[in-house]
Amino acid sequence: MGSSDVASQQDPFRFCPPDHWRHSVILVADDHSVYRLMIGEFLNKLGLGRELVGDGREGLLAFSRTRFDLVISDCHMPLMDGFVMAREIRLLEQQRGLRRVPLIALTANPRHDDAQRCRDAGFDAWLLKPLTFARLCEVLLHWLPGTPGDPSSQAPQRSTSWPNRADMVQTFGSESVVEQMLDSLLREALTDTAALAHARLTLNAELTAERLHRLLGSLAFLGCDALGARGGWLVEQVRAHGVAKNSVRLEAFENDLKFYLAYLNKL
């Protein structure tokens, strides 16, 4: 996909958003007014509708009355933080039978347990502050609902875009934090991959979608956006059409995921 192209442009503001974005509305929750306005301006340049709020309580209220296509939320806010807001949004979706909206977490100072806390709360991915326009475009390209076509044939290739040890240490601050995160996330991802294979073989659509969703959280933190996009698409396909019609795609996804996890295990 074109995310690497976005990041490499000399003038990122020349990025041309997909046509379907003009109908999308984004909710942004951040207690820092300047940062909130900056993200709002980025979204404005992309032609996206947006609502900006200052804490999780305002964000939950906005979500309860407006249909959003994606939510970006700071993790640490007064009155109601992003973790609580994310849980409440997921509960509201279940109670009202709403489709699952992508939730993207923002954090300035990641702690070793933030990745797990984000996953447990229901976030799909996280971003580190300061957020650049180019990085925001990459995330929106992956997570905004639309009609990009069937991404199931986009097999992962070993590439320089995959994270290396130095990148991860720079992102998360220390070798010890990286070691803990990799160990925990890899163990969980391998367990979920095995459970996904069992769900596929038994044609259990509910469990297949559930395990795919859990794996999406791991992939968001393990740095493989292409596999994450495929997994998100497969969740929708399984929910709409069941396991049998997607069995070949699911098996291919599992094999490619194992390849990527093996790469990470060698870091």
XYZ file of N, CA and C in Angstrom:
801
model
N 0.831 -1.184 0.000
C 0.000 0.000 0.000
C 0.867 1.237 0.000
N 0.268 2.426 0.057
C 1.045 3.630 -0.148
C 1.504 4.322 1.111
N 1.498 3.643 2.287
C 1.870 4.337 3.504
C 3.318 4.778 3.494
N 4.212 3.955 2.953
C 5.613 4.346 2.907
C 5.815 5.524 1.977
N 4.974 5.584 0.938
C 5.059 6.718 0.028
C 4.675 8.004 0.736
N 3.659 7.884 1.611
C 3.212 9.061 2.351
C 4.343 9.598 3.208
N 4.992 8.690 3.931
C 6.019 9.115 4.868
C 7.231 9.693 4.181
N 7.470 9.291 2.935
C 8.686 9.705 2.259
C 8.513 10.951 1.417
N 7.304 11.472 1.327
C 7.100 12.655 0.501
C 7.863 13.837 1.078
N 8.454 14.645 0.223
C 9.156 15.825 0.692
C 8.180 16.824 1.303
N 7.022 16.965 0.715
C 5.985 17.834 1.263
C 4.777 16.970 1.594
N 4.626 16.516 2.867
C 3.547 15.599 3.210
C 2.171 16.191 3.011
N 2.056 17.525 2.981
C 0.738 18.127 2.829
C 0.223 17.996 1.399
N 1.039 17.450 0.477
C 0.571 17.192 -0.878
C -0.135 15.842 -1.000
N -0.165 15.093 0.088
C -0.828 13.799 0.074
C -2.282 13.961 -0.362
N -2.708 13.114 -1.299
C -4.082 13.178 -1.817
C -4.909 12.069 -1.174
N -5.845 12.389 -0.304
C -6.615 11.361 0.393
C -7.576 10.636 -0.541
N -7.909 9.368 -0.226
C -8.893 8.625 -1.017
C -10.241 9.341 -1.038
N -10.988 9.132 -2.109
C -12.267 9.826 -2.267
C -13.244 9.524 -1.132
N -13.235 8.259 -0.645
C -14.244 7.896 0.356
C -14.006 8.580 1.704
N -12.834 9.181 1.900
C -12.574 9.865 3.163
C -13.472 11.080 3.359
N -13.955 11.666 2.277
C -14.749 12.894 2.405
C -16.043 12.660 3.183
N -16.446 11.388 3.292
C -17.675 11.069 4.020
C -17.391 10.598 5.449
N -16.124 10.592 5.853
C -15.747 10.053 7.161
C -15.690 11.150 8.228
N -15.981 10.741 9.464
C -15.946 11.663 10.602
C -15.102 11.028 11.708
N -14.154 11.808 12.228
C -13.216 11.320 13.232
C -13.473 12.013 14.567
N -13.452 11.244 15.647
C -13.533 11.803 16.994
C -12.126 11.855 17.588
N -11.735 13.019 18.090
C -10.426 13.202 18.719
C -10.631 13.622 20.170
N -10.071 12.852 21.108
C -10.148 13.182 22.531
C -8.735 13.395 23.062
N -8.446 14.619 23.487
C -7.120 14.948 24.024
C -7.265 16.166 24.922
N -6.723 16.086 26.133
C -6.892 17.197 27.066
C -5.948 18.358 26.785
N -4.952 18.154 25.937
C -4.029 19.239 25.588
C -4.620 20.022 24.418
N -5.023 21.254 24.664
C -5.771 22.015 23.656
C -4.970 22.253 22.381
N -3.682 22.558 22.519
C -2.867 22.823 21.329
C -2.723 21.562 20.495
N -2.455 20.459 21.152
C -2.305 19.199 20.430
C -3.620 18.790 19.779
N -4.717 19.003 20.491
C -6.041 18.681 19.954
C -6.324 19.497 18.700
N -6.005 20.768 18.733
C -6.229 21.631 17.571
C -5.314 21.256 16.408
N -4.086 20.822 16.726
C -3.163 20.421 15.670
C -3.700 19.210 14.912
N -4.182 18.206 15.650
C -4.752 17.031 14.990
C -5.986 17.430 14.195
N -6.794 18.321 14.755
C -7.967 18.801 14.032
C -7.599 19.468 12.725
N -6.511 20.236 12.730
C -6.060 20.899 11.505
C -5.554 19.875 10.490
N -4.845 18.853 10.955
C -4.416 17.778 10.059
C -5.630 17.146 9.371
N -6.654 16.833 10.170
C -7.855 16.196 9.621
C -8.569 17.125 8.655
N -8.568 18.406 8.966
C -9.183 19.390 8.077
C -8.483 19.413 6.723
N -7.157 19.355 6.727
C -6.395 19.353 5.475
C -6.702 18.111 4.640
N -7.105 17.026 5.318
C -7.443 15.789 4.619
C -8.909 15.743 4.198
N -9.660 16.790 4.511
C -11.063 16.846 4.125
C -11.963 15.966 4.961
N -11.518 15.618 6.166
C -12.281 14.729 7.032
C -13.130 15.521 8.019
N -14.337 15.023 8.272
C -15.137 15.599 9.336
C -14.517 15.251 10.679
N -14.719 16.083 11.697
C -14.070 15.831 12.968
C -14.851 16.485 14.102
N -14.728 15.879 15.268
C -15.221 16.475 16.505
C -14.103 16.366 17.525
N -13.778 17.479 18.181
C -12.662 17.545 19.117
C -13.185 17.738 20.533
N -12.758 16.872 21.454
C -13.197 16.971 22.847
C -11.978 16.909 23.765
N -12.167 17.353 25.019
C -11.042 17.517 25.921
C -10.838 16.436 26.954
N -11.746 15.464 27.048
C -11.549 14.365 27.991
C -12.409 13.183 27.579
N -12.209 12.057 28.257
C -12.917 10.842 27.892
C -14.408 10.904 28.108
N -14.837 11.647 29.130
C -16.273 11.759 29.385
C -16.972 12.475 28.237
N -16.361 13.575 27.762
C -16.913 14.274 26.600
C -16.860 13.383 25.362
N -15.785 12.600 25.247
C -15.647 11.707 24.103
C -16.727 10.645 24.071
N -17.012 10.050 25.235
C -18.049 9.023 25.306
C -19.418 9.610 24.991
N -19.690 10.808 25.498
C -20.958 11.471 25.198
C -21.090 11.730 23.700
N -20.014 12.209 23.084
C -20.042 12.463 21.639
C -20.273 11.169 20.869
N -19.602 10.097 21.294
C -19.746 8.815 20.605
C -21.164 8.274 20.728
N -21.812 8.535 21.852
C -23.156 8.004 22.078
C -24.209 8.673 21.200
N -23.896 9.868 20.671
C -24.906 10.596 19.897
C -24.531 10.778 18.423
N -23.288 10.452 18.057
C -22.822 10.662 16.686
C -22.154 9.399 16.168
N -22.355 9.123 14.898
C -21.717 7.952 14.292
C -20.345 8.362 13.746
N -19.288 7.842 14.355
C -17.926 8.143 13.927
C -17.331 6.957 13.173
N -16.371 7.256 12.316
C -15.700 6.209 11.551
C -14.388 5.775 12.187
N -13.857 6.598 13.086
C -12.599 6.277 13.766
C -12.463 7.207 14.962
N -11.828 6.711 16.022
C -11.617 7.501 17.237
C -10.125 7.533 17.557
N -9.607 8.729 17.815
C -8.231 8.912 18.276
C -8.299 9.488 19.680
N -7.669 8.814 20.640
C -7.786 9.269 22.028
C -6.457 9.207 22.764
N -6.174 10.279 23.508
C -5.052 10.260 24.435
C -5.351 9.236 25.529
N -4.311 8.591 26.031
C -4.513 7.591 27.075
C -4.790 8.224 28.433
N -4.100 9.316 28.730
C -4.156 9.894 30.071
C -4.818 11.269 30.025
N -6.068 11.324 30.506
C -6.852 12.562 30.510
C -7.590 12.679 31.835
N -7.976 13.896 32.238
C -8.751 14.067 33.473
C -10.196 13.588 33.303
N -10.876 13.433 34.426
C -12.301 13.058 34.483
C -12.547 11.627 34.017
N -12.140 11.305 32.794
C -12.202 9.932 32.297
C -11.042 9.745 31.329
N -10.157 8.783 31.619
C -9.004 8.613 30.743
C -9.368 7.796 29.507
N -8.420 7.674 28.601
C -8.684 6.993 27.342
C -8.977 5.517 27.497
N -8.375 4.874 28.502
C -8.608 3.453 28.722
C -10.062 3.192 29.109
N -10.574 3.990 30.035
C -11.971 3.837 30.461
C -12.907 4.169 29.304
N -12.616 5.244 28.585
C -13.460 5.626 27.454
C -13.529 4.513 26.415
N -12.387 3.890 26.120
C -12.362 2.813 25.125
C -13.232 1.637 25.570
N -13.129 1.267 26.843
C -13.962 0.169 27.354
C -15.445 0.505 27.240
N -15.794 1.736 27.580
C -17.193 2.147 27.526
C -17.703 2.184 26.082
N -16.847 2.583 25.158
C -17.236 2.591 23.742
C -17.489 1.171 23.257
N -16.610 0.233 23.619
C -16.811 -1.164 23.206
C -18.095 -1.734 23.810
N -18.380 -1.369 25.051
C -19.616 -1.824 25.690
C -20.828 -1.236 24.986
N -20.760 0.038 24.641
C -21.860 0.705 23.945
C -22.105 0.065 22.579
N -21.031 -0.285 21.886
C -21.174 -0.953 20.587
C -21.912 -2.276 20.736
N -21.565 -3.038 21.765
C -22.224 -4.324 21.992
C -23.694 -4.135 22.343
N -23.973 -3.186 23.213
C -25.350 -2.967 23.663
C -26.257 -2.507 22.531
N -25.713 -1.701 21.621
C -26.519 -1.144 20.533
C -26.384 -1.917 19.224
N -25.564 -2.947 19.216
C -25.363 -3.711 17.995
C -24.666 -2.917 16.905
N -23.750 -2.031 17.303
C -23.049 -1.180 16.343
C -21.831 -1.899 15.782
N -21.427 -1.499 14.578
C -20.187 -2.048 14.023
C -19.010 -1.547 14.851
N -17.943 -2.306 14.829
C -16.763 -1.986 15.635
C -15.962 -0.866 14.983
N -15.827 0.247 15.691
C -15.099 1.407 15.180
C -13.629 1.302 15.589
N -12.691 1.576 14.693
C -11.279 1.559 15.070
C -10.975 2.604 16.142
N -10.293 2.188 17.198
C -9.862 3.081 18.270
C -8.339 3.144 18.273
N -7.795 4.349 18.158
C -6.349 4.550 18.109
C -5.918 5.319 19.352
N -4.990 4.757 20.113
C -4.511 5.391 21.338
C -3.332 6.312 21.051
N -3.240 7.373 21.842
C -2.108 8.303 21.788
C -1.424 8.335 23.149
N -0.114 8.303 23.160
C 0.607 8.430 24.416
C 1.936 9.132 24.195
N 2.325 9.941 25.168
C 3.589 10.677 25.055
C 4.729 9.941 25.744
N 4.412 9.231 26.821
C 5.447 8.546 27.602
C 5.030 7.101 27.851
N 5.272 6.210 26.884
C 4.821 4.824 27.023
C 5.523 4.091 28.158
N 4.734 3.398 28.978
C 5.291 2.541 30.019
C 5.268 1.101 29.523
N 5.970 0.230 30.216
C 6.097 -1.141 29.727
C 4.754 -1.865 29.670
N 3.773 -1.412 30.478
C 2.480 -2.088 30.497
C 1.426 -1.393 29.647
N 1.788 -0.292 28.988
C 0.796 0.454 28.208
C 0.242 -0.358 27.044
N 1.096 -1.149 26.395
C 0.623 -1.950 25.266
C -0.486 -2.895 25.699
N -0.269 -3.591 26.824
C -1.279 -4.522 27.312
C -2.526 -3.787 27.769
N -2.354 -2.651 28.417
C -3.510 -1.870 28.873
C -4.352 -1.401 27.693
N -3.699 -0.989 26.613
C -4.429 -0.562 25.417
C -5.220 -1.719 24.826
N -4.582 -2.871 24.713
C -5.272 -4.045 24.164
C -6.460 -4.430 25.031
N -6.249 -4.472 26.338
C -7.324 -4.865 27.252
C -8.495 -3.890 27.196
N -8.202 -2.620 26.967
C -9.257 -1.602 26.923
C -10.052 -1.644 25.627
N -9.479 -2.235 24.572
C -10.193 -2.313 23.301
C -9.621 -1.464 22.194
N -8.453 -0.849 22.427
C -7.806 -0.091 21.359
C -7.289 -1.042 20.280
N -7.278 -0.561 19.043
C -6.774 -1.350 17.921
C -5.301 -1.088 17.636
N -4.820 0.094 17.971
C -3.429 0.463 17.703
C -3.080 1.643 18.589
N -1.777 1.942 18.657
C -1.407 3.145 19.387
C -0.375 3.935 18.616
N -0.298 5.220 18.953
C 0.639 6.142 18.319
C 1.387 6.903 19.401
N 2.648 7.190 19.117
C 3.451 7.972 20.045
C 3.407 9.447 19.678
N 3.332 10.300 20.683
C 3.453 11.735 20.467
C 4.933 12.100 20.402
N 5.306 13.117 19.633
C 4.435 13.958 18.801
C 4.002 13.250 17.524
N 2.737 13.405 17.174
C 2.176 12.788 15.979
C 2.417 13.685 14.774
N 3.019 13.128 13.735
C 3.259 13.899 12.513
C 2.111 13.709 11.530
N 2.009 14.621 10.583
C 0.981 14.519 9.548
C 1.159 13.236 8.745
N 2.407 12.919 8.388
C 2.670 11.724 7.586
C 2.262 10.459 8.325
N 2.571 10.382 9.628
C 2.213 9.192 10.401
C 0.702 9.080 10.538
N 0.019 10.200 10.724
C -1.437 10.173 10.801
C -2.029 9.636 9.506
N -1.489 10.065 8.371
C -1.976 9.575 7.076
C -1.809 8.066 6.964
N -0.667 7.543 7.412
C -0.428 6.103 7.367
C -1.489 5.349 8.162
N -1.759 5.845 9.368
C -2.729 5.181 10.238
C -4.131 5.227 9.637
N -4.510 6.374 9.108
C -5.838 6.497 8.507
C -5.980 5.598 7.288
N -4.925 5.474 6.498
C -4.972 4.593 5.331
C -5.238 3.151 5.747
N -4.697 2.752 6.890
C -4.883 1.375 7.353
C -6.230 1.148 8.023
N -6.710 2.143 8.775
C -7.819 1.888 9.677
C -9.151 2.509 9.291
N -9.162 3.534 8.452
C -10.450 4.129 8.088
C -11.257 3.164 7.240
N -12.516 2.914 7.585
C -13.350 2.045 6.755
C -13.493 2.618 5.355
N -13.602 1.729 4.390
C -13.754 2.171 3.003
C -13.864 0.967 2.099
N -13.544 1.145 0.861
C -13.623 0.052 -0.101
C -12.298 -0.080 -0.831
N -11.211 -0.417 -0.098
C -9.909 -0.512 -0.737
C -9.717 -1.771 -1.542
N -10.698 -2.685 -1.530
C -10.526 -3.936 -2.250
C -10.081 -5.026 -1.297
N -9.925 -6.201 -1.830
C -9.554 -7.370 -1.057
C -8.053 -7.352 -0.802
N -7.642 -7.123 0.462
C -6.215 -7.107 0.750
C -5.666 -8.478 1.093
N -6.485 -9.520 0.948
C -6.087 -10.824 1.454
C -4.922 -11.428 0.702
N -4.646 -10.947 -0.505
C -3.548 -11.510 -1.282
C -2.235 -10.784 -1.042
N -2.242 -9.777 -0.155
C -1.039 -8.995 0.080
C -0.171 -9.683 1.119
N 0.589 -10.674 0.710
C 1.435 -11.425 1.621
C 2.586 -10.566 2.110
N 2.999 -10.762 3.362
C 4.094 -9.956 3.882
C 5.407 -10.330 3.231
N 6.240 -9.360 2.986
C 7.572 -9.589 2.460
C 8.569 -9.061 3.488
N 9.647 -9.809 3.683
C 10.688 -9.321 4.578
C 11.207 -8.011 4.019
N 11.119 -6.946 4.786
C 11.418 -5.635 4.236
C 12.029 -4.733 5.284
N 12.642 -3.657 4.808
C 13.258 -2.699 5.719
C 12.215 -1.943 6.529
N 10.933 -2.043 6.152
C 9.887 -1.378 6.924
C 9.544 -2.156 8.191
N 9.960 -3.422 8.266
C 9.724 -4.187 9.485
C 10.635 -3.660 10.586
N 10.178 -3.695 11.828
C 10.979 -3.111 12.912
C 12.250 -3.901 13.173
N 13.303 -3.205 13.547
C 14.498 -3.883 14.025
C 14.677 -3.541 15.503
N 15.659 -4.152 16.104
C 15.843 -3.983 17.548
C 16.098 -2.518 17.915
N 16.937 -1.872 17.129
C 17.280 -0.476 17.421
C 16.055 0.426 17.347
N 15.195 0.195 16.337
C 13.972 0.989 16.204
C 13.083 0.835 17.435
N 12.951 -0.407 17.891
C 12.062 -0.666 19.019
C 12.604 -0.059 20.311
N 13.916 -0.122 20.497
C 14.511 0.487 21.686
C 14.314 1.999 21.662
N 14.468 2.594 20.483
C 14.273 4.036 20.359
C 12.823 4.417 20.651
N 11.888 3.584 20.195
C 10.470 3.872 20.396
C 10.045 3.705 21.850
N 10.482 2.604 22.473
C 9.967 2.268 23.800
C 10.932 2.595 24.941
N 12.125 3.082 24.607
C 12.950 3.687 25.639
C 14.087 2.878 26.207
N 13.981 1.544 26.220
C 15.059 0.750 26.804
C 14.991 -0.688 26.313
N 16.135 -1.378 26.417
C 16.206 -2.790 26.036
C 15.277 -3.632 26.897
N 15.228 -3.326 28.194
C 14.423 -4.144 29.097
C 12.939 -4.055 28.772
N 12.464 -2.850 28.434
C 11.053 -2.690 28.067
C 10.751 -3.446 26.783
N 11.632 -3.334 25.791
C 11.448 -4.047 24.522
C 11.421 -5.550 24.760
N 12.337 -6.042 25.602
C 12.407 -7.477 25.880
C 11.115 -7.970 26.511
N 10.614 -7.220 27.486
C 9.367 -7.607 28.153
C 8.189 -7.592 27.187
N 8.092 -6.539 26.375
C 6.976 -6.417 25.441
C 7.012 -7.520 24.395
N 8.191 -7.753 23.811
C 8.300 -8.789 22.787
C 7.950 -10.155 23.357
N 8.486 -10.454 24.528
C 8.226 -11.760 25.135
C 6.741 -11.962 25.380
N 6.092 -10.965 25.975
C 4.671 -11.078 26.291
C 3.803 -11.131 25.037
N 4.039 -10.205 24.110
C 3.203 -10.130 22.916
C 3.404 -11.324 21.996
N 4.643 -11.807 21.875
C 4.890 -12.971 21.020
C 4.222 -14.217 21.588
N 4.317 -14.407 22.898
C 3.660 -15.568 23.506
C 2.154 -15.516 23.276
N 1.563 -14.355 23.480
C 0.119 -14.225 23.280
C -0.260 -14.401 21.817
N 0.547 -13.847 20.920
C 0.244 -13.959 19.494
C 0.324 -15.405 19.022
N 1.308 -16.150 19.506
C 1.426 -17.563 19.126
C 0.245 -18.372 19.660
N -0.167 -18.074 20.882
C -1.338 -18.754 21.452
C -2.597 -18.434 20.652
N -2.767 -17.167 20.304
C -3.944 -16.756 19.538
C -3.923 -17.323 18.121
N -2.736 -17.457 17.540
C -2.634 -18.037 16.199
C -3.062 -19.496 16.210
N -2.640 -20.244 17.237
C -3.055 -21.642 17.360
C -4.566 -21.742 17.576
N -5.110 -20.844 18.409
C -6.555 -20.839 18.650
C -7.320 -20.455 17.386
N -6.750 -19.559 16.593
C -7.377 -19.167 15.328
C -7.452 -20.352 14.377
N -6.377 -21.124 14.296
C -6.370 -22.300 13.420
C -7.441 -23.298 13.848
N -7.578 -23.502 15.161
C -8.605 -24.420 15.661
C -10.004 -23.903 15.333
N -10.223 -22.607 15.519
C -11.529 -22.022 15.210
C -11.851 -22.150 13.727
N -10.838 -21.980 12.891
C -11.046 -22.118 11.439
C -11.417 -23.552 11.084
N -10.699 -24.508 11.643
C -10.939 -25.915 11.316
C -12.299 -26.393 11.808
N -12.792 -25.811 12.894
C -14.106 -26.188 13.425
C -15.222 -25.293 12.898
N -14.870 -24.362 11.994
C -15.834 -23.453 11.354
C -16.592 -22.598 12.368
N -15.899 -22.227 13.430
C -16.499 -21.399 14.479
C -16.271 -19.928 14.139
N -17.278 -19.293 13.554
C -17.121 -17.917 13.072
C -16.898 -16.932 14.215
N -17.643 -17.101 15.309
C -17.521 -16.166 16.432
C -16.116 -16.200 17.029
N -15.605 -17.408 17.263
C -14.269 -17.540 17.840
C -13.192 -17.104 16.850
N -13.411 -17.375 15.566
C -12.451 -16.940 14.547
C -12.325 -15.424 14.538
N -13.456 -14.729 14.536
C -13.431 -13.264 14.541
C -12.810 -12.732 15.826
N -13.109 -13.385 16.940
C -12.561 -12.948 18.230
C -11.038 -13.065 18.250
N -10.511 -14.211 17.772
C -9.057 -14.407 17.781
C -8.370 -13.495 16.766
N -9.010 -13.285 15.643
C -8.456 -12.333 14.679
C -8.346 -10.950 15.297
N -9.378 -10.559 16.008
C -9.359 -9.233 16.629
C -8.240 -9.124 17.658
N -8.059 -10.147 18.466
C -6.961 -10.130 19.441
C -5.614 -10.016 18.737
N -5.472 -10.727 17.630
C -4.217 -10.668 16.880
C -3.993 -9.292 16.271
N -5.071 -8.596 15.905
C -4.928 -7.236 15.372
C -4.271 -6.327 16.400
N -4.642 -6.503 17.666
C -4.025 -5.710 18.711
C -2.536 -5.986 18.827
N -2.163 -7.270 18.749
C -0.743 -7.623 18.804
C 0.008 -7.059 17.615
N -0.570 -7.180 16.428
C 0.105 -6.701 15.219
C 0.297 -5.195 15.248
N -0.660 -4.483 15.844
C -0.525 -3.031 15.926
C 0.717 -2.646 16.714
N 1.014 -3.416 17.758
C 2.170 -3.103 18.589
C 3.444 -3.754 18.079
N 3.303 -4.783 17.242
C 4.474 -5.483 16.721
C 4.896 -4.963 15.363
N 4.203 -3.966 14.827
C 4.727 -3.219 13.694
C 4.523 -3.789 12.314
N 3.479 -4.600 12.089
C 3.224 -5.090 10.729
C 1.857 -4.605 10.271
N 1.827 -3.420 9.675
C 0.565 -2.810 9.268
C -0.117 -3.583 8.147
N 0.672 -4.174 7.235
C 0.074 -4.904 6.113
C -0.726 -6.100 6.609
N -0.148 -6.882 7.526
C -0.885 -8.005 8.099
C -2.073 -7.520 8.914
N -1.913 -6.410 9.608
C -3.020 -5.858 10.374
C -4.193 -5.482 9.496
N -3.903 -4.885 8.343
C -4.965 -4.517 7.404
C -5.678 -5.756 6.883
N -4.909 -6.802 6.557
C -5.523 -8.059 6.096
C -6.397 -8.666 7.183
N -5.884 -8.662 8.415
C -6.651 -9.231 9.511
C -7.950 -8.489 9.751
N -7.911 -7.162 9.684
C -9.127 -6.376 9.853
C -10.156 -6.674 8.785
N -9.681 -6.825 7.551
C -10.579 -7.156 6.446
C -11.185 -8.543 6.651
N -10.368 -9.496 7.128
C -10.861 -10.858 7.341
C -11.901 -10.917 8.454
N -11.743 -10.102 9.484
C -12.754 -10.058 10.543
C -14.118 -9.724 9.953
N -14.158 -8.693 9.118
C -15.425 -8.295 8.495
C -15.970 -9.392 7.586
N -15.093 -10.052 6.838
C -15.536 -11.108 5.927
C -16.090 -12.313 6.680
N -15.428 -12.688 7.769
C -15.898 -13.826 8.562
C -17.241 -13.507 9.205
N -17.381 -12.307 9.720
C -18.657 -11.925 10.333
C -19.784 -11.877 9.312
N -19.454 -11.481 8.092
C -20.486 -11.344 7.063
C -20.799 -12.663 6.364
N -19.768 -13.494 6.144
C -19.945 -14.668 5.278
C -19.544 -15.996 5.909
N -19.060 -15.973 7.146
C -18.688 -17.209 7.808
C -17.272 -17.657 7.500
N -16.886 -18.776 8.117
C -15.514 -19.276 8.015
C -15.270 -20.032 6.722
N -16.208 -20.881 6.324
C -15.984 -21.764 5.178
C -15.604 -20.988 3.921
N -16.285 -19.885 3.661
C -16.010 -19.105 2.451
C -14.674 -18.360 2.528
N -14.112 -18.272 3.715
C -12.850 -17.547 3.895
C -11.714 -18.450 4.364
N -11.928 -19.760 4.296
C -10.961 -20.697 4.863
C -9.580 -20.583 4.232
N -9.528 -20.477 2.917
C -8.233 -20.401 2.228
C -7.497 -19.121 2.618
N -8.228 -18.006 2.649
C -7.617 -16.735 3.033
C -7.125 -16.775 4.482
N -7.915 -17.392 5.355
C -7.531 -17.478 6.756
C -6.265 -18.307 6.936
N -6.191 -19.424 6.236
C -5.001 -20.276 6.351
C -3.758 -19.551 5.838
N -3.918 -18.814 4.742
C -2.790 -18.042 4.206
C -2.357 -16.966 5.203
N -3.337 -16.331 5.837
C -3.035 -15.313 6.849
C -2.258 -15.927 8.012
N -2.687 -17.090 8.476
C -2.001 -17.761 9.582
C -0.551 -18.072 9.220
N -0.328 -18.570 8.012
C 1.028 -18.917 7.585
C 1.920 -17.677 7.506
N 1.376 -16.596 6.957
C 2.160 -15.363 6.851
C 2.436 -14.769 8.235
N 1.467 -14.912 9.129
C 1.652 -14.410 10.487
C 2.758 -15.189 11.203
N 2.775 -16.495 11.029
C 3.830 -17.310 11.647
C 5.203 -16.902 11.125
N 5.273 -16.591 9.842
C 6.529 -16.143 9.240
C 7.003 -14.849 9.902
N 6.075 -13.925 10.107
C 6.426 -12.638 10.714
C 6.812 -12.801 12.181
N 6.081 -13.633 12.907
C 6.402 -13.851 14.316
C 7.768 -14.510 14.471
N 8.114 -15.406 13.542
C 9.440 -16.028 13.573
C 10.530 -14.982 13.367
N 10.262 -14.019 12.491
C 11.214 -12.921 12.277
C 11.412 -12.124 13.566
N 10.302 -11.780 14.224
C 10.394 -10.994 15.454
C 11.108 -11.763 16.560
N 10.919 -13.067 16.585
C 11.530 -13.892 17.624
C 13.047 -13.899 17.534
N 13.570 -13.565 16.356
C 15.024 -13.550 16.152
C 15.648 -12.183 16.431
N 14.820 -11.176 16.709
C 15.365 -9.836 16.948
C 16.236 -9.803 18.211
